[in-house]
PDB file of C-alpha atoms in Angstrom:
ATOM      1  CA  GLN A   1     120.664  98.720 123.232  1.00 77.00           C
ATOM      2  CA  VAL A   2     122.468 101.602 124.296  1.00 84.00           C
ATOM      3  CA  TRP A   3     122.206 104.786 126.644  1.00 87.00           C
ATOM      4  CA  GLN A   4     120.982 108.207 124.481  1.00 90.00           C
ATOM      5  CA  ILE A   5     122.606 111.395 127.130  1.00 90.00           C
ATOM      6  CA  ARG A   6     121.803 114.647 125.894  1.00 92.00           C
ATOM      7  CA  LEU A   7     123.088 117.524 127.690  1.00 92.00           C
ATOM      8  CA  ASP A   8     121.489 121.296 127.352  1.00 92.00           C
ATOM      9  CA  MET A   9     122.989 124.122 128.664  1.00 90.00           C
ATOM     10  CA  HIS A  10     120.916 127.583 129.954  1.00 89.00           C
ATOM     11  CA  LEU A  11     122.598 130.364 130.755  1.00 88.00           C
ATOM     12  CA  LEU A  12     121.939 132.820 133.140  1.00 84.00           C
ATOM     13  CA  ASN A  13     124.427 135.121 133.268  1.00 83.00           C
ATOM     14  CA  HIS A  14     126.909 136.420 130.411  1.00 84.00           C
ATOM     15  CA  ASP A  15     129.890 138.492 131.688  1.00 87.00           C
ATOM     16  CA  GLY A  16     132.449 136.985 128.730  1.00 89.00           C
ATOM     17  CA  ASN A  17     134.670 133.745 128.499  1.00 91.00           C
ATOM     18  CA  ILE A  18     131.252 131.528 128.105  1.00 92.00           C
ATOM     19  CA  THR A  19     133.624 128.489 126.747  1.00 92.00           C
ATOM     20  CA  ASP A  20     135.792 127.720 130.008  1.00 93.00           C
ATOM     21  CA  ALA A  21     132.250 128.471 132.207  1.00 92.00           C
ATOM     22  CA  ALA A  22     130.131 126.298 129.988  1.00 93.00           C
ATOM     23  CA  SER A  23     133.093 123.639 130.032  1.00 93.00           C
ATOM     24  CA  ILE A  24     133.408 123.281 133.435  1.00 93.00           C
ATOM     25  CA  ALA A  25     129.098 123.038 134.064  1.00 92.00           C
ATOM     26  CA  GLY A  26     129.198 120.564 131.373  1.00 94.00           C
ATOM     27  CA  ILE A  27     131.602 117.762 132.240  1.00 93.00           C
ATOM     28  CA  VAL A  28     130.249 118.420 135.796  1.00 93.00           C
ATOM     29  CA  ALA A  29     127.094 117.726 135.253  1.00 92.00           C
ATOM     30  CA  LEU A  30     128.253 113.728 133.620  1.00 93.00           C
ATOM     31  CA  CYS A  31     130.070 113.274 135.951  1.00 92.00           C
ATOM     32  CA  HIS A  32     126.919 114.360 139.039  1.00 90.00           C
ATOM     33  CA  PHE A  33     124.715 112.962 136.565  1.00 91.00           C
ATOM     34  CA  ARG A  34     123.260 109.005 137.619  1.00 90.00           C
ATOM     35  CA  ARG A  35     121.512 106.600 135.148  1.00 90.00           C
ATOM     36  CA  PRO A  36     119.159 103.917 136.122  1.00 91.00           C
ATOM     37  CA  ASP A  37     120.947 100.586 136.822  1.00 91.00           C
ATOM     38  CA  VAL A  38     120.440  97.806 133.809  1.00 92.00           C
ATOM     39  CA  SER A  39     120.798  93.911 133.697  1.00 91.00           C
ATOM     40  CA  VAL A  40     121.104  91.977 130.275  1.00 90.00           C
ATOM     41  CA  GLN A  41     120.142  88.075 130.668  1.00 90.00           C
ATOM     42  CA  GLY A  42     120.023  87.145 127.090  1.00 88.00           C
ATOM     43  CA  GLU A  43     117.794  89.547 124.762  1.00 87.00           C
ATOM     44  CA  GLU A  44     115.620  90.241 128.173  1.00 90.00           C
ATOM     45  CA  VAL A  45     116.583  93.860 129.635  1.00 90.00           C
ATOM     46  CA  THR A  46     115.647  95.308 132.864  1.00 90.00           C
ATOM     47  CA  VAL A  47     116.134  98.734 133.696  1.00 91.00           C
ATOM     48  CA  TYR A  48     115.316  99.382 137.914  1.00 91.00           C
ATOM     49  CA  THR A  49     114.022 101.986 138.974  1.00 90.00           C
ATOM     50  CA  PRO A  50     116.012 104.034 142.074  1.00 87.00           C
ATOM     51  CA  GLU A  51     113.867 102.124 144.609  1.00 88.00           C
ATOM     52  CA  GLU A  52     114.654  98.379 143.574  1.00 90.00           C
ATOM     53  CA  ARG A  53     118.452  99.894 143.179  1.00 89.00           C
ATOM     54  CA  ASP A  54     120.689 102.842 143.537  1.00 87.00           C
ATOM     55  CA  PRO A  55     121.490 104.340 139.936  1.00 89.00           C
ATOM     56  CA  VAL A  56     125.158 104.506 138.745  1.00 91.00           C
ATOM     57  CA  PRO A  57     128.054 106.459 137.276  1.00 90.00           C
ATOM     58  CA  LEU A  58     128.956 107.216 134.182  1.00 91.00           C
ATOM     59  CA  SER A  59     131.863 105.651 132.643  1.00 89.00           C
ATOM     60  CA  ILE A  60     134.305 108.956 132.608  1.00 89.00           C
ATOM     61  CA  HIS A  61     137.792 107.947 131.973  1.00 89.00           C
ATOM     62  CA  HIS A  62     139.086 112.186 131.918  1.00 90.00           C
ATOM     63  CA  MET A  63     137.848 115.338 132.348  1.00 92.00           C
ATOM     64  CA  PRO A  64     138.542 118.058 129.681  1.00 94.00           C
ATOM     65  CA  ILE A  65     138.635 121.201 131.070  1.00 94.00           C
ATOM     66  CA  CYS A  66     138.463 124.651 128.263  1.00 95.00           C
ATOM     67  CA  VAL A  67     140.462 127.812 128.981  1.00 95.00           C
ATOM     68  CA  SER A  68     140.612 130.575 127.299  1.00 95.00           C
ATOM     69  CA  PHE A  69     143.439 133.130 126.315  1.00 94.00           C
ATOM     70  CA  ALA A  70     142.557 137.030 124.626  1.00 94.00           C
ATOM     71  CA  PHE A  71     145.698 138.747 124.014  1.00 92.00           C
ATOM     72  CA  PHE A  72     145.527 142.461 123.010  1.00 90.00           C
ATOM     73  CA  HIS A  73     148.396 144.526 120.699  1.00 86.00           C
ATOM     74  CA  GLN A  74     149.365 141.553 118.409  1.00 81.00           C
ATOM     75  CA  GLY A  75     149.860 138.956 121.286  1.00 81.00           C
ATOM     76  CA  THR A  76     151.982 141.430 123.101  1.00 83.00           C
ATOM     77  CA  TYR A  77     150.170 141.129 126.584  1.00 88.00           C
ATOM     78  CA  LEU A  78     148.478 138.205 127.256  1.00 89.00           C
ATOM     79  CA  LEU A  79     145.155 137.906 129.704  1.00 91.00           C
ATOM     80  CA  VAL A  80     143.722 134.059 130.861  1.00 93.00           C
ATOM     81  CA  ASP A  81     139.247 134.378 131.632  1.00 92.00           C
ATOM     82  CA  PRO A  82     138.633 137.309 129.515  1.00 93.00           C
ATOM     83  CA  THR A  83     135.368 139.478 130.483  1.00 91.00           C
ATOM     84  CA  GLU A  84     132.332 140.210 128.365  1.00 90.00           C
ATOM     85  CA  ARG A  85     134.761 144.224 128.167  1.00 90.00           C
ATOM     86  CA  GLU A  86     138.047 142.892 127.899  1.00 91.00           C
ATOM     87  CA  GLU A  87     136.547 140.924 125.220  1.00 91.00           C
ATOM     88  CA  ARG A  88     134.941 143.555 122.826  1.00 90.00           C
ATOM     89  CA  VAL A  89     138.366 145.183 122.603  1.00 90.00           C
ATOM     90  CA  MET A  90     140.542 141.822 122.238  1.00 91.00           C
ATOM     91  CA  ASP A  91     142.499 141.336 118.393  1.00 90.00           C
ATOM     92  CA  GLY A  92     142.312 137.487 119.041  1.00 91.00           C
ATOM     93  CA  LEU A  93     141.415 134.697 121.559  1.00 93.00           C
ATOM     94  CA  LEU A  94     143.173 131.502 122.072  1.00 93.00           C
ATOM     95  CA  VAL A  95     141.211 128.167 123.845  1.00 95.00           C
ATOM     96  CA  ILE A  96     143.214 125.022 125.212  1.00 95.00           C
ATOM     97  CA  ALA A  97     141.023 122.207 126.054  1.00 95.00           C
ATOM     98  CA  MET A  98     143.457 120.248 128.312  1.00 94.00           C
ATOM     99  CA  ASN A  99     143.104 117.290 131.527  1.00 92.00           C
ATOM    100  CA  LYS A 100     144.938 116.925 134.443  1.00 91.00           C
ATOM    101  CA  HIS A 101     147.535 113.952 132.431  1.00 91.00           C
ATOM    102  CA  HIS A 102     148.627 117.271 130.263  1.00 92.00           C
ATOM    103  CA  GLU A 103     146.932 115.945 127.519  1.00 93.00           C
ATOM    104  CA  ILE A 104     145.830 118.439 124.488  1.00 93.00           C
ATOM    105  CA  CYS A 105     141.465 117.807 123.802  1.00 93.00           C
ATOM    106  CA  THR A 106     141.756 120.388 121.282  1.00 93.00           C
ATOM    107  CA  ILE A 107     142.723 124.325 120.586  1.00 93.00           C
ATOM    108  CA  GLN A 108     140.760 126.521 118.690  1.00 92.00           C
ATOM    109  CA  SER A 109     142.208 130.187 118.001  1.00 90.00           C
ATOM    110  CA  SER A 110     139.701 133.183 116.556  1.00 89.00           C
ATOM    111  CA  GLY A 111     140.282 136.808 115.466  1.00 87.00           C
ATOM    112  CA  VAL A 112     143.378 138.705 113.611  1.00 84.00           C
ATOM    113  CA  VAL A 113     146.115 138.193 115.285  1.00 84.00           C
ATOM    114  CA  MET A 114     148.642 135.750 114.393  1.00 85.00           C
ATOM    115  CA  LEU A 115     150.893 133.881 117.157  1.00 85.00           C
ATOM    116  CA  LEU A 116     154.164 131.833 117.359  1.00 86.00           C
ATOM    117  CA  GLN A 117     155.583 128.461 118.670  1.00 88.00           C
ATOM    118  CA  ASP A 118     156.497 130.316 121.670  1.00 89.00           C
ATOM    119  CA  GLN A 119     153.163 131.638 122.498  1.00 90.00           C
ATOM    120  CA  ILE A 120     151.214 128.415 122.411  1.00 90.00           C
ATOM    121  CA  LEU A 121     153.575 126.532 123.790  1.00 92.00           C
ATOM    122  CA  ARG A 122     153.113 129.213 126.998  1.00 92.00           C
ATOM    123  CA  CYS A 123     149.440 129.037 126.982  1.00 93.00           C
ATOM    124  CA  SER A 124     149.908 125.224 126.976  1.00 94.00           C
ATOM    125  CA  LYS A 125     151.748 125.340 130.460  1.00 94.00           C
ATOM    126  CA  ILE A 126     149.840 128.094 131.539  1.00 94.00           C
ATOM    127  CA  THR A 127     146.866 125.665 130.989  1.00 95.00           C
ATOM    128  CA  ALA A 128     147.904 122.897 132.888  1.00 94.00           C
ATOM    129  CA  VAL A 129     147.959 124.421 136.245  1.00 94.00           C
ATOM    130  CA  LYS A 130     144.891 125.934 135.576  1.00 94.00           C
ATOM    131  CA  VAL A 131     142.990 122.403 134.781  1.00 95.00           C
ATOM    132  CA  THR A 132     144.920 120.346 137.980  1.00 94.00           C
ATOM    133  CA  GLU A 133     143.505 123.637 139.948  1.00 93.00           C
ATOM    134  CA  ILE A 134     139.566 123.232 138.608  1.00 93.00           C
ATOM    135  CA  THR A 135     139.763 119.155 138.426  1.00 93.00           C
ATOM    136  CA  GLU A 136     140.750 119.147 142.801  1.00 93.00           C
ATOM    137  CA  LEU A 137     137.822 121.315 142.640  1.00 92.00           C
ATOM    138  CA  ILE A 138     135.330 119.682 140.967  1.00 92.00           C
ATOM    139  CA  GLN A 139     136.645 116.360 142.582  1.00 91.00           C
ATOM    140  CA  LYS A 140     136.142 117.966 146.020  1.00 91.00           C
ATOM    141  CA  ALA A 141     132.804 119.624 145.191  1.00 88.00           C
ATOM    142  CA  LEU A 142     131.483 116.119 144.190  1.00 89.00           C
ATOM    143  CA  GLU A 143     132.929 113.979 146.999  1.00 89.00           C
ATOM    144  CA  ASN A 144     130.852 117.189 149.051  1.00 86.00           C
ATOM    145  CA  ASP A 145     127.575 116.692 147.047  1.00 84.00           C
ATOM    146  CA  GLN A 146     127.891 112.607 147.875  1.00 85.00           C
ATOM    147  CA  LYS A 147     128.240 112.710 151.286  1.00 85.00           C
ATOM    148  CA  ALA A 148     126.025 115.358 152.083  1.00 81.00           C
ATOM    149  CA  ARG A 149     123.252 112.699 149.849  1.00 80.00           C
ATOM    150  CA  LYS A 150     124.220 109.893 152.364  1.00 82.00           C
ATOM    151  CA  GLU A 151     124.427 111.697 155.798  1.00 82.00           C
ATOM    152  CA  GLY A 152     120.667 113.757 154.586  1.00 75.00           C
ATOM    153  CA  GLY A 153     121.516 116.901 154.903  1.00 69.00           C
ATOM    154  CA  LYS A 154     121.027 119.887 152.475  1.00 67.00           C
ATOM    155  CA  PHE A 155     122.465 119.553 148.598  1.00 67.00           C
ATOM    156  CA  GLY A 156     121.579 120.322 145.092  1.00 67.00           C
ATOM    157  CA  PHE A 157     121.721 123.340 143.072  1.00 64.00           C
ATOM    158  CA  ALA A 158     119.040 125.291 145.665  1.00 61.00           C
ATOM    159  CA  GLU A 159     120.972 124.829 148.261  1.00 66.00           C
ATOM    160  CA  SER A 160     124.167 126.059 147.439  1.00 60.00           C
ATOM    161  CA  ILE A 161     123.140 129.889 147.072  1.00 62.00           C
ATOM    162  CA  PRO A 162     122.925 131.457 150.676  1.00 60.00           C
ATOM    163  CA  ASN A 163     119.107 132.397 150.994  1.00 58.00           C
ATOM    164  CA  GLN A 164     119.708 136.307 150.436  1.00 56.00           C
ATOM    165  CA  ARG A 165     120.737 136.158 146.870  1.00 58.00           C
ATOM    166  CA  ILE A 166     117.090 134.567 145.990  1.00 54.00           C
ATOM    167  CA  THR A 167     115.407 136.500 148.153  1.00 59.00           C
ATOM    168  CA  ALA A 168     116.871 139.774 148.248  1.00 58.00           C
ATOM    169  CA  PHE A 169     113.460 141.361 146.832  1.00 60.00           C
ATOM    170  CA  LYS A 170     111.536 139.522 149.189  1.00 65.00           C
ATOM    171  CA  MET A 171     108.002 141.265 150.850  1.00 68.00           C
ATOM    172  CA  GLU A 172     105.784 140.443 153.219  1.00 74.00           C
ATOM    173  CA  SER A 173     102.444 138.938 152.692  1.00 74.00           C
ATOM    174  CA  ALA A 174      99.748 141.663 153.018  1.00 75.00           C
ATOM    175  CA  ALA A 175      96.112 141.445 153.421  1.00 77.00           C
ATOM    176  CA  VAL A 176      93.726 142.855 151.079  1.00 72.00           C
ATOM    177  CA  ASP A 177      90.942 144.295 151.818  1.00 74.00           C
ATOM    178  CA  THR A 178      87.715 143.030 148.645  1.00 75.00           C
ATOM    179  CA  LYS A 179      84.784 144.819 150.784  1.00 76.00           C
ATOM    180  CA  ASP A 180      82.929 147.186 148.861  1.00 79.00           C
ATOM    181  CA  VAL A 181      85.186 147.094 146.003  1.00 78.00           C
ATOM    182  CA  GLU A 182      82.622 148.308 143.389  1.00 80.00           C
ATOM    183  CA  GLN A 183      81.898 151.388 146.188  1.00 81.00           C
ATOM    184  CA  GLN A 184      85.879 152.191 145.783  1.00 80.00           C
ATOM    185  CA  ALA A 185      86.080 152.004 142.304  1.00 79.00           C
ATOM    186  CA  GLY A 186      83.233 154.127 141.863  1.00 81.00           C
ATOM    187  CA  GLU A 187      85.065 157.231 143.361  1.00 83.00           C
ATOM    188  CA  VAL A 188      87.937 156.004 141.814  1.00 79.00           C
ATOM    189  CA  ILE A 189      86.440 156.408 138.501  1.00 79.00           C
ATOM    190  CA  ALA A 190      84.546 160.000 139.813  1.00 82.00           C
ATOM    191  CA  LYS A 191      88.235 161.334 141.016  1.00 82.00           C
ATOM    192  CA  ALA A 192      89.155 160.634 137.553  1.00 77.00           C
ATOM    193  CA  ASP A 193      89.840 163.300 134.872  1.00 74.00           C
ATOM    194  CA  PRO A 194      87.728 162.841 132.195  1.00 71.00           C
ATOM    195  CA  PRO A 195      88.631 161.083 129.383  1.00 64.00           C
ATOM    196  CA  SER A 196      90.509 163.167 126.550  1.00 62.00           C
ATOM    197  CA  GLU A 197      89.121 164.132 123.367  1.00 61.00           C
ATOM    198  CA  VAL A 198      87.866 160.697 121.289  1.00 56.00           C
ATOM    199  CA  PHE A 199      87.858 160.865 117.621  1.00 51.00           C
ATOM    200  CA  ALA A 200      84.688 159.853 116.158  1.00 54.00           C
ATOM    201  CA  SER A 201      86.303 157.941 112.588  1.00 57.00           C
ATOM    202  CA  PRO A 202      90.169 157.403 111.452  1.00 52.00           C
ATOM    203  CA  VAL A 203      92.652 159.625 110.794  1.00 54.00           C
ATOM    204  CA  LEU A 204      93.604 158.718 108.043  1.00 55.00           C
ATOM    205  CA  HIS A 205      98.006 160.112 107.983  1.00 57.00           C
ATOM    206  CA  THR A 206      98.917 158.589 105.031  1.00 60.00           C
ATOM    207  CA  PRO A 207      97.498 156.674 102.249  1.00 61.00           C
ATOM    208  CA  GLY A 208      96.732 153.019 103.725  1.00 60.00           C
ATOM    209  CA  THR A 209      97.446 153.735 107.597  1.00 56.00           C
ATOM    210  CA  ALA A 210      94.903 154.600 110.051  1.00 53.00           C
ATOM    211  CA  GLN A 211      95.038 155.881 113.480  1.00 52.00           C
ATOM    212  CA  ILE A 212      92.446 156.211 116.554  1.00 52.00           C
ATOM    213  CA  GLY A 213      92.788 158.165 119.676  1.00 50.00           C
ATOM    214  CA  GLU A 214      95.923 159.668 120.804  1.00 51.00           C
ATOM    215  CA  GLY A 215      98.941 158.609 119.859  1.00 51.00           C
ATOM    216  CA  VAL A 216     102.226 159.597 118.133  1.00 49.00           C
ATOM    217  CA  GLU A 217     101.508 159.762 114.898  1.00 51.00           C
ATOM    218  CA  SER A 218     103.335 156.396 113.010  1.00 50.00           C
ATOM    219  CA  SER A 219     105.662 156.611 110.238  1.00 50.00           C
ATOM    220  CA  TRP A 220     104.164 152.664 109.161  1.00 50.00           C
ATOM    221  CA  GLY A 221     102.932 154.616 105.841  1.00 50.00           C
ATOM    222  CA  ASP A 222     106.157 155.726 104.632  1.00 52.00           C
ATOM    223  CA  LEU A 223     107.143 154.277 101.738  1.00 52.00           C
ATOM    224  CA  GLU A 224     110.502 152.945 101.215  1.00 55.00           C
ATOM    225  CA  ASP A 225     112.703 153.910  98.048  1.00 61.00           C
ATOM    226  CA  SER A 226     111.941 150.530  96.277  1.00 60.00           C
ATOM    227  CA  GLU A 227     107.942 151.230  96.671  1.00 63.00           C
ATOM    228  CA  LYS A 228     108.785 154.084  95.680  1.00 64.00           C
ATOM    229  CA  GLU A 229     109.768 153.661  92.577  1.00 70.00           C
ATOM    230  CA  GLU A 230     107.346 150.338  91.941  1.00 72.00           C
ATOM    231  CA  ALA A 231     105.115 152.856  92.640  1.00 69.00           C
ATOM    232  CA  ALA A 232     105.990 155.370  90.049  1.00 72.00           C
ATOM    233  CA  GLU A 233     107.074 152.868  87.292  1.00 75.00           C
ATOM    234  CA  GLU A 234     103.405 151.502  88.163  1.00 74.00           C
ATOM    235  CA  GLU A 235     101.641 155.671  87.798  1.00 73.00           C
ATOM    236  CA  GLY A 236     103.943 155.748  84.679  1.00 72.00           C
ATOM    237  CA  GLU A 237     102.608 152.953  82.990  1.00 70.00           C
ATOM    238  CA  SER A 238      99.474 153.616  83.958  1.00 69.00           C
ATOM    239  CA  GLU A 239      99.662 157.319  81.838  1.00 69.00           C
ATOM    240  CA  ALA A 240     101.167 154.967  79.154  1.00 67.00           C
ATOM    241  CA  ALA A 241      98.018 152.834  78.973  1.00 68.00           C
ATOM    242  CA  ALA A 242      95.616 155.882  79.143  1.00 67.00           C
ATOM    243  CA  PHE A 243      97.446 158.081  76.778  1.00 66.00           C
ATOM    244  CA  GLU A 244      96.983 154.713  74.043  1.00 67.00           C
ATOM    245  CA  CYS A 245      93.511 154.818  75.167  1.00 63.00           C
ATOM    246  CA  GLU A 246      92.946 157.734  74.325  1.00 64.00           C
ATOM    247  CA  LYS A 247      94.703 157.793  71.309  1.00 61.00           C
ATOM    248  CA  VAL A 248      92.844 154.920  70.039  1.00 57.00           C
ATOM    249  CA  GLU A 249      89.336 156.815  70.485  1.00 57.00           C
ATOM    250  CA  THR A 250      90.929 160.051  68.847  1.00 58.00           C
ATOM    251  CA  GLU A 251      91.443 157.863  65.483  1.00 56.00           C
ATOM    252  CA  ASP A 252      88.429 156.010  65.727  1.00 55.00           C
ATOM    253  CA  THR A 253      86.185 159.216  65.376  1.00 54.00           C
ATOM    254  CA  SER A 254      88.294 161.188  62.645  1.00 50.00           C
ATOM    255  CA  THR A 255      88.136 157.634  60.377  1.00 51.00           C
ATOM    256  CA  LEU A 256      85.777 156.799  57.888  1.00 45.00           C
ATOM    257  CA  ARG A 257      84.163 152.613  58.589  1.00 48.00           C
ATOM    258  CA  GLU A 258      84.205 150.834  55.740  1.00 48.00           C
ATOM    259  CA  THR A 259      80.834 149.576  54.920  1.00 44.00           C
ATOM    260  CA  LYS A 260      79.043 147.386  52.007  1.00 46.00           C
ATOM    261  CA  SER A 261      78.969 149.643  48.256  1.00 47.00           C
ATOM    262  CA  ASP A 262      75.381 150.406  47.858  1.00 51.00           C
ATOM    263  CA  GLU A 263      75.330 152.064  51.332  1.00 53.00           C
ATOM    264  CA  PRO A 264      75.585 155.922  52.321  1.00 53.00           C
ATOM    265  CA  ILE A 265      79.014 156.762  54.609  1.00 51.00           C
ATOM    266  CA  VAL A 266      78.518 159.057  57.308  1.00 51.00           C
ATOM    267  CA  LEU A 267      81.302 160.895  58.383  1.00 50.00           C
ATOM    268  CA  SER A 268      81.608 163.088  61.209  1.00 49.00           C
ATOM    269  CA  ASP A 269      84.935 164.242  63.779  1.00 50.00           C
ATOM    270  CA  SER A 270      82.234 165.031  66.807  1.00 48.00           C
ATOM    271  CA  GLU A 271      78.521 165.463  67.529  1.00 48.00           C
ATOM    272  CA  GLU A 272      78.945 169.637  66.801  1.00 50.00           C
ATOM    273  CA  GLU A 273      80.309 169.330  63.359  1.00 50.00           C
ATOM    274  CA  GLU A 274      78.331 169.503  60.097  1.00 55.00           C
ATOM    275  CA  VAL A 275      77.382 165.879  58.976  1.00 53.00           C
ATOM    276  CA  VAL A 276      78.616 165.001  55.155  1.00 54.00           C
ATOM    277  CA  ILE A 277      76.349 161.988  53.453  1.00 55.00           C
ATOM    278  CA  LEU A 278      77.636 160.549  50.812  1.00 52.00           C
ATOM    279  CA  GLU A 279      75.900 158.534  48.035  1.00 55.00           C
ATOM    280  CA  PRO A 280      78.064 155.150  46.989  1.00 54.00           C
ATOM    281  CA  GLN A 281      79.330 156.687  43.272  1.00 54.00           C
ATOM    282  CA  GLU A 282      81.274 159.558  44.963  1.00 50.00           C
ATOM    283  CA  LEU A 283      82.927 157.115  47.642  1.00 51.00           C
ATOM    284  CA  PRO A 284      86.852 157.804  46.638  1.00 55.00           C
ATOM    285  CA  LYS A 285      88.287 154.625  45.737  1.00 55.00           C
ATOM    286  CA  LYS A 286      90.450 153.814  49.414  1.00 54.00           C
ATOM    287  CA  THR A 287      88.631 154.633  51.739  1.00 49.00           C
ATOM    288  CA  ARG A 288      90.445 154.180  55.906  1.00 48.00           C
TER     289      ARG A 288
END
């Protein structure tokens, strides 16, 4: 059996170089985390509550810290920890993750700039200095937090932020008079302007859409180009089908119907024309 630990990060504000901020927040959270103590006797595993035994920290051997470098004018200018506006105009980005022992954990390059060996070595030297400074700050913050917890003082994320920042928009509570609410509401309605003209029926601006009451005319009913082409094709097909039906009806009314040889045949092109009755012996040999 093993512990499964998942680290979720929620960005409260992003002003550039989110990779470095996320790496620092993630490694500090893992160093600050405490898991319940466990004892194993044979196949029996016992997980102790914080009241029974103090939780224990994770076994973290080193702290990989990311440092980002932004390049401008095809690598001519180098900038550490770029802001959000600087990231918009940079040509390339190089991220180096390193621990305080100067061991490179990962290198990631992105953008359209081609970096030379001397540029990467220069960035790695700068990273070594920055990682050492950040690691000392992290260890100092963890020691202060542990000391405050032992002394029973204030600790945690909320206590680390000044009160004026959290309560910047704080307002004093004010009593609300709830007497004669219906009377006050009636007075407000009486002083208000009468409602505007209300349409009894929806206004059809375009086929398939409707608008009730006031408002700006909607463009939802406008067909897209593809929909217009499909509608034109369907209209053309319907017209062609109607023409074929009309043609068939015309041919049916202008042709003769085949009947038995002993029955007279009535030829008629329309209801207003003269009706001609042919006897069987007067029929032509081929009748259409």
